[in-house]
Short mmCIF file of N, CA and C and ligand atoms in Angstrom, two decimals:
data_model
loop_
_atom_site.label_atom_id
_atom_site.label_comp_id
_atom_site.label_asym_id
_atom_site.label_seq_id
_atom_site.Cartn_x
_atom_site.Cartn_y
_atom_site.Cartn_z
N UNK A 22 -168.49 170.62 -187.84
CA UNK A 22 -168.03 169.28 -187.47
C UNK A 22 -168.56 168.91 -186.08
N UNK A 23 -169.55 167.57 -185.56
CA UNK A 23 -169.64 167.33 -184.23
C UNK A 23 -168.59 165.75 -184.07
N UNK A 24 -168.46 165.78 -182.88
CA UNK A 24 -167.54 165.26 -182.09
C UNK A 24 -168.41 163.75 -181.13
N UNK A 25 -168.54 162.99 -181.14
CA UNK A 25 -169.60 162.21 -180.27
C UNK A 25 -168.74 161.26 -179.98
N UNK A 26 -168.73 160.41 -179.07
CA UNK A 26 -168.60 159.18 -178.22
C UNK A 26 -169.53 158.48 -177.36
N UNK A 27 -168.92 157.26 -176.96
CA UNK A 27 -169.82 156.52 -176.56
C UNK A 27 -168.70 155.60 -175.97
N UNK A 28 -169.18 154.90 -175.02
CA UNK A 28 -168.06 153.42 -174.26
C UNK A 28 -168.85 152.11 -174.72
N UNK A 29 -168.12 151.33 -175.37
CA UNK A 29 -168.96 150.24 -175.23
C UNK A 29 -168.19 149.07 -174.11
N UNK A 30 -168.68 147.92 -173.88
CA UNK A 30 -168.01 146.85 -173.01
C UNK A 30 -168.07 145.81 -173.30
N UNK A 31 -166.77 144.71 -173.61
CA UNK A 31 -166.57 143.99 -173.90
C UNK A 31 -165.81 142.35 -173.16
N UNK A 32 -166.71 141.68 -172.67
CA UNK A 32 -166.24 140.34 -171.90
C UNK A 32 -165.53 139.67 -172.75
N UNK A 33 -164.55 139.79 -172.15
CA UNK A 33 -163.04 138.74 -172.40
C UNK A 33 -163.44 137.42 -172.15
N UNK A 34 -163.04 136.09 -172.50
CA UNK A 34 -162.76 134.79 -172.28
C UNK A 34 -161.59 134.77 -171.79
N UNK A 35 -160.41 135.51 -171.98
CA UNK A 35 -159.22 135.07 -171.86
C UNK A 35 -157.94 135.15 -172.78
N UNK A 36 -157.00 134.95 -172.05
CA UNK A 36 -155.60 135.23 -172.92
C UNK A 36 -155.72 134.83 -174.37
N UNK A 37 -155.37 135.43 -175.34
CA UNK A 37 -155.35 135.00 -176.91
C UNK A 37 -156.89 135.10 -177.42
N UNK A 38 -157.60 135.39 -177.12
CA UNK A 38 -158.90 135.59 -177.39
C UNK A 38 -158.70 136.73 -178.39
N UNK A 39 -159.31 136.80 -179.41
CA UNK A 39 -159.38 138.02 -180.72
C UNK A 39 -161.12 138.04 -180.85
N UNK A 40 -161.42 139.03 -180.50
CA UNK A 40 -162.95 139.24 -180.96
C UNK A 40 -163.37 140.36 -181.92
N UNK A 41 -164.05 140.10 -182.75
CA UNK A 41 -164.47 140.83 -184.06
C UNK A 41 -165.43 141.77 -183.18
N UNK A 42 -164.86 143.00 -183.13
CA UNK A 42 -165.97 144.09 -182.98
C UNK A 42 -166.71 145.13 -183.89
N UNK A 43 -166.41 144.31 -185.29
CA UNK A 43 -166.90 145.71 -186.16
C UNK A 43 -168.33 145.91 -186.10
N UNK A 44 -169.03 144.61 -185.86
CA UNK A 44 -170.97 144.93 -185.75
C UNK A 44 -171.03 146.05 -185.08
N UNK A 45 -170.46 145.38 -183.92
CA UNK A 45 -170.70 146.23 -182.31
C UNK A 45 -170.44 148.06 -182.81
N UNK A 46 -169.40 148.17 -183.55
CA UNK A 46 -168.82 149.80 -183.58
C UNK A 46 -169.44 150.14 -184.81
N UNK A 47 -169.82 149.30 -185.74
CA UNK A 47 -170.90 150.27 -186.66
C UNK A 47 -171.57 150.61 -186.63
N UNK A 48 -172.77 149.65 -184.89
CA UNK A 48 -174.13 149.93 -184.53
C UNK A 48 -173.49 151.16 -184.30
N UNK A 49 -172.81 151.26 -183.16
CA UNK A 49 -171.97 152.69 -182.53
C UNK A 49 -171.61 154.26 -183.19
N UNK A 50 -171.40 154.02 -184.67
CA UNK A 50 -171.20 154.54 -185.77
C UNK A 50 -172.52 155.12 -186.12
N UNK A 51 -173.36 154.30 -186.16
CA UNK A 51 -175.10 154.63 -186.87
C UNK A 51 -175.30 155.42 -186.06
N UNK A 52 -175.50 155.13 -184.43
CA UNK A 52 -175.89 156.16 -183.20
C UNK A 52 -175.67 157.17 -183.04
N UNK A 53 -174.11 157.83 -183.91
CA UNK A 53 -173.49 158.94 -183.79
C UNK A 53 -174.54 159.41 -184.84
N UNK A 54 -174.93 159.09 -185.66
CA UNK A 54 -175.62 160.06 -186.91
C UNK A 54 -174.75 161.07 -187.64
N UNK A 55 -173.38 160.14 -187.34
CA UNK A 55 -172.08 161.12 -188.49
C UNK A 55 -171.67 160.35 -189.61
N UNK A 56 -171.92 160.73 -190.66
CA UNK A 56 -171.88 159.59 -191.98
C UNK A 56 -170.35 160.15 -192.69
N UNK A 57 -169.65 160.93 -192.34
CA UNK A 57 -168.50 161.26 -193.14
C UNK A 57 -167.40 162.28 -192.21
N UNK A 58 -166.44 161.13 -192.20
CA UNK A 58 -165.38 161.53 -191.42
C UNK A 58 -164.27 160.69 -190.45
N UNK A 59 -164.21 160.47 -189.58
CA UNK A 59 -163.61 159.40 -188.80
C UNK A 59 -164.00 158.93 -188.26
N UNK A 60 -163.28 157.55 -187.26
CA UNK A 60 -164.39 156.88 -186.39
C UNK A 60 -162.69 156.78 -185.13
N UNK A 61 -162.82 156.76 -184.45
CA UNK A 61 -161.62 156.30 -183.51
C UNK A 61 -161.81 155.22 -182.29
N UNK A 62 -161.22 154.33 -182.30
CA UNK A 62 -161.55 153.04 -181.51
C UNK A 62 -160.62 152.87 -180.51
N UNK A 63 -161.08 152.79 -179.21
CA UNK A 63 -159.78 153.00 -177.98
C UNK A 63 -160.02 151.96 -177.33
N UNK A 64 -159.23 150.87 -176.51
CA UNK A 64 -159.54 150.18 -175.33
C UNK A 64 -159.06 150.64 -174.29
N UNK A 65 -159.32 151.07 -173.31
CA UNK A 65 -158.17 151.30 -172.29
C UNK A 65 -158.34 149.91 -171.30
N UNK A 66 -156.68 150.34 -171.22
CA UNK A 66 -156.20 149.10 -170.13
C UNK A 66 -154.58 148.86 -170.44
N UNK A 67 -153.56 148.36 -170.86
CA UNK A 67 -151.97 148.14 -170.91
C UNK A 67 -152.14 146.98 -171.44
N UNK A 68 -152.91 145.95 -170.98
CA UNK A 68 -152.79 144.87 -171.50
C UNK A 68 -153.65 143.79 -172.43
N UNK A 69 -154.39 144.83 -173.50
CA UNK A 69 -155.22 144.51 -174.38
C UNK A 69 -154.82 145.38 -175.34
N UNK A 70 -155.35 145.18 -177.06
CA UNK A 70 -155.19 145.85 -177.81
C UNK A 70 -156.15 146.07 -179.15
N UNK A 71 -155.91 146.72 -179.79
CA UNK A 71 -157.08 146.92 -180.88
C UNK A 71 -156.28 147.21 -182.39
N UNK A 72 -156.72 146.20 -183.62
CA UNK A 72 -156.09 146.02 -184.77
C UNK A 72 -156.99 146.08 -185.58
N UNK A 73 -156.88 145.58 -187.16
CA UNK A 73 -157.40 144.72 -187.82
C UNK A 73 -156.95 143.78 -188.52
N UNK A 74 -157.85 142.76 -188.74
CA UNK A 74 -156.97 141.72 -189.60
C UNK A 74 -158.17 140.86 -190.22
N UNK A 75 -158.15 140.09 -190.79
CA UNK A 75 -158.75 138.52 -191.70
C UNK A 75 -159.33 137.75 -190.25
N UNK A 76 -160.45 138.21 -190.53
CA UNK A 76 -161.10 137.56 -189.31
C UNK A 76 -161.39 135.72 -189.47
N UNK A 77 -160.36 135.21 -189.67
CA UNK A 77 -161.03 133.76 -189.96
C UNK A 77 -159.91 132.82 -188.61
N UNK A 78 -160.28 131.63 -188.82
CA UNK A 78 -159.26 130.92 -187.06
C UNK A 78 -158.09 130.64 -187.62
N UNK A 79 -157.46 130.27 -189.02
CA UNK A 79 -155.84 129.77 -189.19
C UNK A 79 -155.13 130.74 -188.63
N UNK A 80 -155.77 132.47 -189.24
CA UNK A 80 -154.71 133.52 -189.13
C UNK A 80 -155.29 134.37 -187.55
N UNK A 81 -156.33 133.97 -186.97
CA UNK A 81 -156.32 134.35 -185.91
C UNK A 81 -154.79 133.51 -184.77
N UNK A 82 -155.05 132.08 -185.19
CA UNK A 82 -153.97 131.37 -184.34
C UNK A 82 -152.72 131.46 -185.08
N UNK A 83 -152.66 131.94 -186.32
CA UNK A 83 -150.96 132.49 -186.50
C UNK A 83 -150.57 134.11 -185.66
N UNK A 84 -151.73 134.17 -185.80
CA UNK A 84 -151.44 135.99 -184.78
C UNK A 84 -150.65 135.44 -183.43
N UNK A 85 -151.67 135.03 -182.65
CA UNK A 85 -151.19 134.27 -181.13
C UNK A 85 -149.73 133.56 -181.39
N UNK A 86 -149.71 132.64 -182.11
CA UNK A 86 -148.37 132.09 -182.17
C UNK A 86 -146.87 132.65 -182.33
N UNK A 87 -147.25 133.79 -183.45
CA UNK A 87 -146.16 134.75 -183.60
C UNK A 87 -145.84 135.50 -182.49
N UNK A 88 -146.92 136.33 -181.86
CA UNK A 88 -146.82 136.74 -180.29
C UNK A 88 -146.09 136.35 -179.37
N UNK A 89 -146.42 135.00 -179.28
CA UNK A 89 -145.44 134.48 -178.25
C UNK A 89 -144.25 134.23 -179.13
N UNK A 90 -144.05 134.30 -179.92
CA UNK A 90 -142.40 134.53 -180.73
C UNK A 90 -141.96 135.71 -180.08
N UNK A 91 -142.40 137.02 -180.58
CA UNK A 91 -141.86 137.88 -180.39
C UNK A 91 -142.35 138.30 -178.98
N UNK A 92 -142.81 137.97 -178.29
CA UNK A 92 -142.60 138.04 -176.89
C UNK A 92 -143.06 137.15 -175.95
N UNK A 93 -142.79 136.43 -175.75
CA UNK A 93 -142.69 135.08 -175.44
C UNK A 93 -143.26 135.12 -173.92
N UNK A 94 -144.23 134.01 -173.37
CA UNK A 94 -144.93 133.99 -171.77
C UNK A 94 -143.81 133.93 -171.12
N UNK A 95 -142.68 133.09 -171.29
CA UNK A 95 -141.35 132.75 -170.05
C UNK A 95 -140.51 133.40 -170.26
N UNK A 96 -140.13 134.46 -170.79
CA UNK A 96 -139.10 135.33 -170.53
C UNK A 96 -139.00 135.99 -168.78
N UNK A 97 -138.28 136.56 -168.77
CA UNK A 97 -137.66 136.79 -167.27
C UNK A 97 -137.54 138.61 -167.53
N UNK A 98 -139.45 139.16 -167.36
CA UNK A 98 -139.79 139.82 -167.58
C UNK A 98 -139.55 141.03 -166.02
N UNK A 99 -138.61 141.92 -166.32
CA UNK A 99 -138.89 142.66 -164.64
C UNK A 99 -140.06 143.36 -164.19
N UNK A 100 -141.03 143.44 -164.79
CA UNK A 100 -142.33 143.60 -164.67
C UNK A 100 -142.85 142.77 -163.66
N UNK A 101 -142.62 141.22 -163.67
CA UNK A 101 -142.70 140.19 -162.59
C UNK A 101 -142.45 140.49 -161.30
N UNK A 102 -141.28 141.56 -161.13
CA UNK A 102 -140.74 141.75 -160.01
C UNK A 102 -141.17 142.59 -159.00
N UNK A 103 -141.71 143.58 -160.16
CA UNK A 103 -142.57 144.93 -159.54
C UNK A 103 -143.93 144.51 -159.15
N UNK A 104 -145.02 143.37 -159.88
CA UNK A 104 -146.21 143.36 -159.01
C UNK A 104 -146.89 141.93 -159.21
N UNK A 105 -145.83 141.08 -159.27
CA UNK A 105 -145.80 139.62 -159.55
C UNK A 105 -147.03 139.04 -160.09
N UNK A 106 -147.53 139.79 -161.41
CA UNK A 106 -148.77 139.57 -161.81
C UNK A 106 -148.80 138.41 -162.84
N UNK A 107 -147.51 138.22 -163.38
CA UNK A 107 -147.15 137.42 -164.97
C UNK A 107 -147.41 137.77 -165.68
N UNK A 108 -147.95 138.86 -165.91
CA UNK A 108 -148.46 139.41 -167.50
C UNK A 108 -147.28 140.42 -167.94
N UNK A 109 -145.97 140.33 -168.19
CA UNK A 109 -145.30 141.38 -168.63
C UNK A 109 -145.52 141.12 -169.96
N UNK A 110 -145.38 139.82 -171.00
CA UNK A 110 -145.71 139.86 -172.43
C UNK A 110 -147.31 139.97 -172.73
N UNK A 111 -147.57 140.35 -171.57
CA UNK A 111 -149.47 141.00 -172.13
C UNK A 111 -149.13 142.09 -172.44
N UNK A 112 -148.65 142.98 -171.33
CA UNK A 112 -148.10 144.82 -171.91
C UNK A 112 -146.92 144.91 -172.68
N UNK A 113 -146.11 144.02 -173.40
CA UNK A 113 -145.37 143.82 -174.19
C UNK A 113 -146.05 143.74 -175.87
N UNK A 114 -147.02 142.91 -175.31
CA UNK A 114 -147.42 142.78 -176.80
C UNK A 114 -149.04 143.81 -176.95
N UNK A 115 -149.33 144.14 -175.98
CA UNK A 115 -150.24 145.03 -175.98
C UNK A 115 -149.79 146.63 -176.65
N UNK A 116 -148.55 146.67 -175.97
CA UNK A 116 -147.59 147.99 -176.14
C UNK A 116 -147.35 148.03 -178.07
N UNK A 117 -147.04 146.19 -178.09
CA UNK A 117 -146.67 146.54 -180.02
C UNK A 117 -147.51 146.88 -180.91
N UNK A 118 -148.67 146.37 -180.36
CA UNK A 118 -150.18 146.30 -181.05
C UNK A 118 -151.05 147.73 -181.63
N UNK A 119 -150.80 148.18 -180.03
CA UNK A 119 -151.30 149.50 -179.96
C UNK A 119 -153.10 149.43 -179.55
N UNK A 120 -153.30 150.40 -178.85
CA UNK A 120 -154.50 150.77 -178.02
C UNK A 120 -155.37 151.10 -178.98
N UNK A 121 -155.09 151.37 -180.19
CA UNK A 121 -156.53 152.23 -181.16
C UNK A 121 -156.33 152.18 -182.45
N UNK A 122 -157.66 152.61 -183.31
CA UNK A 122 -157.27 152.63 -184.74
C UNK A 122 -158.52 153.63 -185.09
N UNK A 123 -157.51 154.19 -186.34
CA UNK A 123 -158.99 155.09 -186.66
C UNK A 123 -159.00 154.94 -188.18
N UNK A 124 -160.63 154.97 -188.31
CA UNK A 124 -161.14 154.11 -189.47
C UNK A 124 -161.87 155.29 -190.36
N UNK A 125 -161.86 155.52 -191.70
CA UNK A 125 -162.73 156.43 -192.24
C UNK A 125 -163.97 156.77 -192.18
N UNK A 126 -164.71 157.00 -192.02
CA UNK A 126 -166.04 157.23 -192.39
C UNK A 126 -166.71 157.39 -193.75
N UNK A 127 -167.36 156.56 -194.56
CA UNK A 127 -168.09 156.77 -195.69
C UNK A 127 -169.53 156.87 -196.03
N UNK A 128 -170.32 158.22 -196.25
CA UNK A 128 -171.79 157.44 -196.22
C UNK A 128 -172.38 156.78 -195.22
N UNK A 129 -171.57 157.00 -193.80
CA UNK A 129 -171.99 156.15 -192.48
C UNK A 129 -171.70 154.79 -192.31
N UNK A 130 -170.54 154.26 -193.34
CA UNK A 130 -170.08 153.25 -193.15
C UNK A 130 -168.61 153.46 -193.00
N UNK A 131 -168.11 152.15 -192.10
CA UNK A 131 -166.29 152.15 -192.15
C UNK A 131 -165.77 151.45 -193.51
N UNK A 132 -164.89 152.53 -193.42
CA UNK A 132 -164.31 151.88 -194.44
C UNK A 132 -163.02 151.12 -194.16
N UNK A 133 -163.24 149.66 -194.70
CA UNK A 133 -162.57 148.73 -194.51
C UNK A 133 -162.79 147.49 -195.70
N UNK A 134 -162.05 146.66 -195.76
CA UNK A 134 -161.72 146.11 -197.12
C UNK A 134 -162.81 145.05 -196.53
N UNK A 135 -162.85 144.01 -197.39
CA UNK A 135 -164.08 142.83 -197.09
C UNK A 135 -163.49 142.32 -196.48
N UNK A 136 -161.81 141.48 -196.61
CA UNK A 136 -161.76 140.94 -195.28
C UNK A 136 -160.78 141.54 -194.46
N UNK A 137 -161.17 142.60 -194.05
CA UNK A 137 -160.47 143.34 -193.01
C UNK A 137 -161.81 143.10 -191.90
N UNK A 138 -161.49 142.94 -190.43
CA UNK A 138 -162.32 143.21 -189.14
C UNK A 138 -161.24 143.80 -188.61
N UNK A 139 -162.22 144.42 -187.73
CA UNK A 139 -161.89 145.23 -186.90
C UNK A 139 -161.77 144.47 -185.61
N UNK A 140 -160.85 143.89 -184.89
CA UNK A 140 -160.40 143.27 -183.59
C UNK A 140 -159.94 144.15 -181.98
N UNK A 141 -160.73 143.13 -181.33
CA UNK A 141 -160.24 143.78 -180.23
C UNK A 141 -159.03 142.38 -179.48
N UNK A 142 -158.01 142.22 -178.87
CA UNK A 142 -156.96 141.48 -178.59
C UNK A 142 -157.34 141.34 -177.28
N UNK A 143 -157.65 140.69 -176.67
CA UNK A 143 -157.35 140.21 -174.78
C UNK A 143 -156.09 139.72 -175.17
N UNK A 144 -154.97 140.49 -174.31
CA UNK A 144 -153.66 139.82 -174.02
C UNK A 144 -153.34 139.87 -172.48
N UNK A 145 -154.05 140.13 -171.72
CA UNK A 145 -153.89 139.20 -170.11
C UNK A 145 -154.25 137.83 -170.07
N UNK A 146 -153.85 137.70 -168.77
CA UNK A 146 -153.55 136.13 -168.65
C UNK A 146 -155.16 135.79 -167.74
N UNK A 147 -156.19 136.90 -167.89
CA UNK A 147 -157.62 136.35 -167.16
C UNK A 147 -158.89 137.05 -167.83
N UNK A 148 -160.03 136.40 -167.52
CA UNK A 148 -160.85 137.18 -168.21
C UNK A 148 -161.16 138.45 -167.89
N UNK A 149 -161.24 139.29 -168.81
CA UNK A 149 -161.66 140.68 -168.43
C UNK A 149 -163.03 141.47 -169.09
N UNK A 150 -163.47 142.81 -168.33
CA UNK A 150 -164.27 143.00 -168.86
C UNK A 150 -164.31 144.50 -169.64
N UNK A 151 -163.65 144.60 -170.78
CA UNK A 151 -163.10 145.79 -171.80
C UNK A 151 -163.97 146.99 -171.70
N UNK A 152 -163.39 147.97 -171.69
CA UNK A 152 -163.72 149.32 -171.95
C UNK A 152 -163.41 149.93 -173.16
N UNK A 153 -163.80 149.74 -174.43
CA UNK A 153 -163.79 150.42 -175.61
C UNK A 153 -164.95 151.68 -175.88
N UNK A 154 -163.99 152.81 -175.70
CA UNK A 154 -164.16 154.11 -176.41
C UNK A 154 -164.01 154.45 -177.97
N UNK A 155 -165.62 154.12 -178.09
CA UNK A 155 -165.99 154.77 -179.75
C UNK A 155 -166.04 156.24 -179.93
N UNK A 156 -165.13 157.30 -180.88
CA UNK A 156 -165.74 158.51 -181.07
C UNK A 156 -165.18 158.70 -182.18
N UNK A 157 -166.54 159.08 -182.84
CA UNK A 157 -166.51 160.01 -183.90
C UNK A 157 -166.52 161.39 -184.28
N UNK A 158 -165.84 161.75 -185.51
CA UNK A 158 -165.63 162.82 -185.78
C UNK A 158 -165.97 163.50 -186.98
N UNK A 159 -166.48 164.29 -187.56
CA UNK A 159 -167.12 164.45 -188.77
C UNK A 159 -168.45 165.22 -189.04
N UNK A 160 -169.60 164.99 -190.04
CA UNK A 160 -170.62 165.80 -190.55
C UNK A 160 -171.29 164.98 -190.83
ZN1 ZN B 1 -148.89 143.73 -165.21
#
């Protein structure tokens, strides 16, 4: 079994932004030269996250909308208090989301349904510039 990684980087626009990274991590995938096994997808940071979903704009902007349901920009977050940044429902909803996903490996492809993408979430309140850790695992 070899083990490989790689960082890729990803420019944010901004809060609610969902960007389709599966091109980007399959090129990433090919590079490893591991066709069977896992793939594991990381962002680091607290206040971004990594999913998948139906990459199209109704259900991208029902994602965002529900978000701020379940954790809403004006809540009276004590996070505010500690480094008066405003982003406590960025690491709120970053925290529900979760930092990673790991995807099968088939034949050197992910396996994922047709309309499944693979997303990366900006949930701060500015643009940023992402650190996603690709590694694979496998033969
Ligand atoms: Zn913060």
């Amino acid at each position: 079994m070899t083990v490989w990684s790689c960082e890729l980087s990803v420019k944010t626009k901004g809060e609610g932004e969902v960007v389709d990274i599966t091109s980007m991590v399959s090129s990433a995938v090919r590079s490893s030269g591991i066709s069977n096994g896992i793939v594991n997808v990381f962002v680091v940071g607290s206040t971004a996250a990594v999913t998948t979903i139906e990459y199209e704009p109704g259900l991208v902007h029902d994602l965002s909308d529900i978000l701020e349901r379940i954790a809403p920009k004006n809540h009276p977050y004590k996070h505010h208090e500690k480094w008066s940044d405003y982003n406590g429902h960025s690491h709120i909803r970053a925290a529900l989301i979760g930092p990673s996903v790991s995807i099968p490996l088939r034949d050197g492809k992910l396996v994922l349904g047709t309309w499944q993408q693979l997303v990366l979430l900006e949930l701060d309140t500015r643009p940023r510039e992402r650190r996603v850790i690709v590694t694979t695992m496998g033969v």
